[in-house]
């Protein structure tokens, strides 16, 4: 890997920074320039919220970047408790938050609540969410490509965006390194094109999952559709015969019936 190439990266988002870091650590002789509108990480007061990083590829990418220890020191792990209920507050599921659970900030909630009660709902800013059509692709342009949201813009209901972005970066770096190996018969342009082809597959999977999650959460079948949808997706993606059996029509029908029974019983108790 002795060939010097120059790579320009537009935008310093999660995918771009992962790509930059991995290229920087690479043994390949690569000159990298990152172009970013913000002068620093402190240029804007709102830099976004928490990210839902998964064990793979999110954590895998951080480890490959050699930043796991630094990440662990400042990471804030959330999502320890989840409740799913219908519009009448009938609890259908409660995960986590055991009786022995404690919160060091519980005593501060009343103070914070008083602050937020002063808010004016009429001043809320409603922002549009954008998404690309499922399966969107583009014609390859010589030695250029897109990663992260640009090729697979989707609403944030599948909680996969940042993980897919980091996977995009890892896949692209791997192929670029391979193209610079004199023992491999692979040009840089061909490597970029192959990376895009695998990216299309990931993008369509993410977009389809997002559309399903959006329907399950906001469609007419909510909240039962959340359970049946998650069960169906898990069964489809699993290699376990047992898990696949759980996703069959009879089992899903049984789950649907049990949840509806729970809702009806709760309604009857409140009504009579």
C-alpha positions as CSV (number, residue, x, y, z in Angstrom):
1,X,0.0,0.0,0.0
2,X,2.3,2.7,-1.2
3,X,0.1,4.7,-3.6
4,X,-0.8,8.2,-2.4
5,X,-4.4,9.3,-3.0
6,X,-6.3,12.3,-1.9
7,X,-9.8,12.0,-0.4
8,X,-12.1,15.0,0.2
9,X,-14.9,14.4,2.7
10,X,-17.8,16.8,2.7
11,X,-19.5,17.3,6.1
12,X,-18.2,16.2,9.5
13,X,-21.2,14.1,10.6
14,X,-21.1,10.7,12.3
15,X,-20.4,8.7,9.1
16,X,-17.8,11.2,7.8
17,X,-15.9,11.4,11.1
18,X,-15.9,7.6,11.4
19,X,-14.6,7.4,7.8
20,X,-11.9,10.0,8.6
21,X,-10.8,8.3,11.7
22,X,-10.5,4.9,10.1
23,X,-8.6,6.3,7.1
24,X,-6.3,8.1,9.5
25,X,-5.5,4.8,11.3
26,X,-5.1,3.0,8.0
27,X,-1.7,1.8,6.8
28,X,-2.6,3.1,3.4
29,X,-0.9,6.3,2.2
30,X,-4.0,8.6,2.1
31,X,-4.3,12.4,2.3
32,X,-7.6,13.4,3.8
33,X,-9.3,16.7,3.8
34,X,-12.6,17.3,5.7
35,X,-14.9,20.2,4.7
36,X,-17.4,21.3,7.4
37,X,-19.5,24.4,7.7
38,X,-19.2,24.7,11.5
39,X,-15.9,26.1,12.7
40,X,-15.9,23.7,15.8
41,X,-18.1,21.4,17.8
42,X,-19.2,24.4,19.8
43,X,-20.3,26.6,16.9
44,X,-24.0,25.7,17.5
45,X,-25.8,25.4,20.8
46,X,-27.9,22.5,19.5
47,X,-25.8,19.7,18.3
48,X,-28.5,17.0,18.5
49,X,-29.4,14.5,21.1
50,X,-28.4,11.0,22.2
51,X,-27.7,8.3,19.6
52,X,-29.0,4.7,19.8
53,X,-25.8,2.9,19.2
54,X,-26.1,-0.9,18.8
55,X,-23.5,-3.5,19.7
56,X,-22.9,-4.0,16.0
57,X,-22.1,-2.0,14.0
58,X,-22.1,1.0,16.3
59,X,-19.9,-0.2,19.1
60,X,-17.8,-2.2,16.6
61,X,-17.0,1.0,14.7
62,X,-16.0,2.9,17.8
63,X,-13.7,0.0,18.8
64,X,-12.2,0.0,15.3
65,X,-11.6,3.7,15.7
66,X,-9.6,3.0,18.8
67,X,-11.9,5.2,20.9
68,X,-13.7,2.7,23.1
69,X,-12.1,3.7,26.4
70,X,-12.7,7.4,25.7
71,X,-16.3,6.7,24.6
72,X,-17.0,4.6,27.8
73,X,-15.8,7.4,30.0
74,X,-18.4,9.8,28.7
75,X,-21.2,7.6,27.3
76,X,-24.6,8.0,28.9
77,X,-26.5,4.7,28.7
78,X,-30.3,5.2,28.7
79,X,-33.4,3.2,27.8
80,X,-33.4,1.0,30.9
81,X,-37.2,1.0,31.2
82,X,-39.9,0.9,28.6
83,X,-43.7,0.9,28.9
84,X,-46.2,0.3,26.1
85,X,-49.8,1.2,26.7
86,X,-52.9,2.1,24.8
87,X,-54.7,5.5,24.7
88,X,-56.5,4.6,28.0
89,X,-53.2,3.8,29.7
90,X,-53.8,0.1,29.7
91,X,-50.3,-1.3,30.3
92,X,-49.5,-4.0,27.8
93,X,-45.8,-4.3,28.6
94,X,-43.3,-3.0,31.1
95,X,-39.7,-3.8,30.6
96,X,-37.0,-2.9,33.2
97,X,-37.4,-0.5,36.1
98,X,-37.5,-3.1,38.8
99,X,-38.7,-2.4,42.4
100,X,-35.1,-2.1,43.5
101,X,-34.3,0.4,40.9
102,X,-33.2,3.9,42.1
103,X,-32.6,7.2,40.4
104,X,-30.1,9.8,41.7
105,X,-32.1,12.5,39.9
106,X,-35.5,11.5,41.1
107,X,-35.5,14.2,43.8
108,X,-34.9,16.9,41.2
109,X,-37.9,16.0,39.0
110,X,-40.4,18.3,40.8
111,X,-38.0,21.2,40.4
112,X,-37.5,20.6,36.7
113,X,-41.3,20.0,36.2
114,X,-42.0,23.4,37.6
115,X,-39.8,24.9,35.0
116,X,-41.3,23.1,32.0
117,X,-44.9,23.9,33.2
118,X,-44.2,27.5,32.4
119,X,-43.8,26.7,28.7
120,X,-46.3,27.9,26.1
121,X,-47.4,25.1,23.8
122,X,-48.4,27.7,21.1
123,X,-44.8,28.6,20.6
124,X,-43.6,25.1,19.8
125,X,-41.8,24.8,16.5
126,X,-43.1,21.9,14.3
127,X,-40.4,20.6,12.0
128,X,-40.9,18.5,8.9
129,X,-39.4,15.0,8.7
130,X,-38.1,14.0,5.3
131,X,-37.5,10.5,3.8
132,X,-36.4,9.1,0.4
133,X,-38.5,6.5,-1.5
134,X,-37.6,3.0,-0.4
135,X,-34.9,1.5,-2.7
136,X,-33.6,4.9,-4.0
137,X,-30.4,4.5,-6.0
138,X,-28.2,6.7,-8.1
139,X,-25.9,6.3,-11.1
140,X,-22.2,5.9,-10.2
141,X,-20.0,8.9,-10.7
142,X,-16.3,8.4,-11.1
143,X,-14.4,8.2,-7.7
144,X,-17.3,9.7,-5.7
145,X,-20.0,8.3,-3.5
146,X,-22.5,9.1,-0.8
147,X,-22.9,7.7,2.7
148,X,-25.1,8.3,5.8
149,X,-28.4,10.2,5.2
150,X,-27.6,11.4,1.7
151,X,-28.4,8.0,0.0
152,X,-30.9,6.7,2.6
153,X,-32.7,9.6,4.2
154,X,-35.4,8.1,6.5
155,X,-37.5,9.2,9.4
156,X,-36.0,8.2,12.8
157,X,-38.4,5.4,13.7
158,X,-36.2,2.4,13.2
159,X,-33.4,3.6,15.4
160,X,-30.8,2.4,12.9
161,X,-29.6,5.6,11.2
162,X,-26.3,6.2,13.0
163,X,-25.5,2.5,13.1
164,X,-26.0,2.2,9.3
165,X,-23.9,5.4,8.8
166,X,-20.9,3.9,10.7
167,X,-21.3,0.6,8.8
168,X,-21.2,2.6,5.6
169,X,-17.9,4.1,6.7
170,X,-16.4,0.8,7.7
171,X,-17.4,-0.8,4.4
172,X,-16.0,2.0,2.3
173,X,-12.6,2.1,4.2
174,X,-12.2,-1.7,3.8
175,X,-12.6,-1.5,0.0
176,X,-10.4,1.6,-0.3
177,X,-7.6,-0.2,1.5
178,X,-8.1,-3.2,-0.7
179,X,-7.8,-1.1,-3.8
180,X,-4.5,0.3,-2.7
181,X,-3.0,-3.1,-2.1
182,X,-0.7,-3.7,-5.1
183,X,-1.5,-7.4,-4.8
184,X,-5.2,-6.8,-5.4
185,X,-6.6,-6.2,-8.9
186,X,-9.0,-3.5,-7.8
187,X,-9.1,0.2,-8.7
188,X,-10.2,2.9,-6.3
189,X,-13.1,3.8,-8.5
190,X,-14.2,0.1,-8.6
191,X,-13.9,-0.1,-4.9
192,X,-16.1,3.0,-4.4
193,X,-18.7,1.5,-6.8
194,X,-18.7,-1.8,-4.9
195,X,-19.2,0.0,-1.7
196,X,-22.2,1.9,-3.1
197,X,-23.8,-1.4,-4.2
198,X,-23.6,-2.9,-0.7
199,X,-24.8,0.5,0.7
200,X,-27.9,0.2,-1.5
201,X,-28.8,-3.1,0.2
202,X,-28.3,-1.6,3.7
203,X,-30.3,1.5,2.8
204,X,-33.3,-0.4,1.5
205,X,-33.3,-2.6,4.6
206,X,-33.2,0.4,6.8
207,X,-36.0,2.2,4.9
208,X,-38.3,-0.8,4.9
209,X,-37.8,-1.3,8.6
210,X,-38.5,2.4,9.1
211,X,-41.7,2.2,7.1
212,X,-42.9,-0.8,9.1
213,X,-42.0,0.8,12.4
214,X,-43.8,4.0,11.4
215,X,-47.0,2.1,10.6
216,X,-46.8,0.0,13.8
217,X,-46.4,3.1,16.0
218,X,-48.8,5.5,14.2
219,X,-51.1,3.2,12.3
220,X,-54.6,2.0,13.2
221,X,-53.3,-1.2,14.9
222,X,-51.3,0.6,17.6
223,X,-50.3,-0.4,20.3
224,X,-50.8,-4.1,19.4
225,X,-49.1,-3.7,16.1
226,X,-45.9,-2.7,18.0
227,X,-45.7,-6.2,19.4
228,X,-46.7,-8.1,16.3
229,X,-44.5,-6.0,14.2
230,X,-41.4,-6.5,16.4
231,X,-42.1,-10.2,16.6
232,X,-42.5,-10.5,12.8
233,X,-39.2,-8.6,12.1
234,X,-37.3,-10.6,14.7
235,X,-38.5,-13.8,13.2
236,X,-37.6,-12.8,9.7
237,X,-34.0,-11.7,10.6
238,X,-33.2,-14.6,13.0
239,X,-31.5,-17.8,12.0
240,X,-33.1,-19.6,14.9
241,X,-35.9,-22.0,14.0
242,X,-37.6,-21.4,17.4
243,X,-37.6,-17.6,16.8
244,X,-38.9,-18.0,13.3
245,X,-41.7,-20.2,14.6
246,X,-42.8,-17.3,16.9
247,X,-43.2,-15.1,13.8
248,X,-45.7,-17.5,12.1
249,X,-49.3,-16.4,11.6
250,X,-50.9,-18.6,14.3
251,X,-48.5,-17.3,17.0
252,X,-49.0,-13.7,15.9
253,X,-52.7,-14.2,16.0
254,X,-52.5,-15.6,19.5
255,X,-50.4,-12.6,20.7
256,X,-52.9,-10.3,19.0
257,X,-55.8,-12.0,20.8
258,X,-54.2,-12.0,24.2
259,X,-53.4,-8.2,24.0
260,X,-56.9,-7.4,22.8
261,X,-58.3,-9.4,25.7
262,X,-56.2,-7.4,28.1
263,X,-57.4,-4.1,26.7
264,X,-61.1,-5.2,26.8
265,X,-60.8,-6.4,30.4
266,X,-59.3,-3.1,31.4
267,X,-62.0,-1.2,29.6
268,X,-64.7,-3.3,31.3
269,X,-63.2,-2.6,34.7
270,X,-63.2,1.1,34.1
271,X,-66.7,1.1,32.6
272,X,-68.5,-1.0,35.2
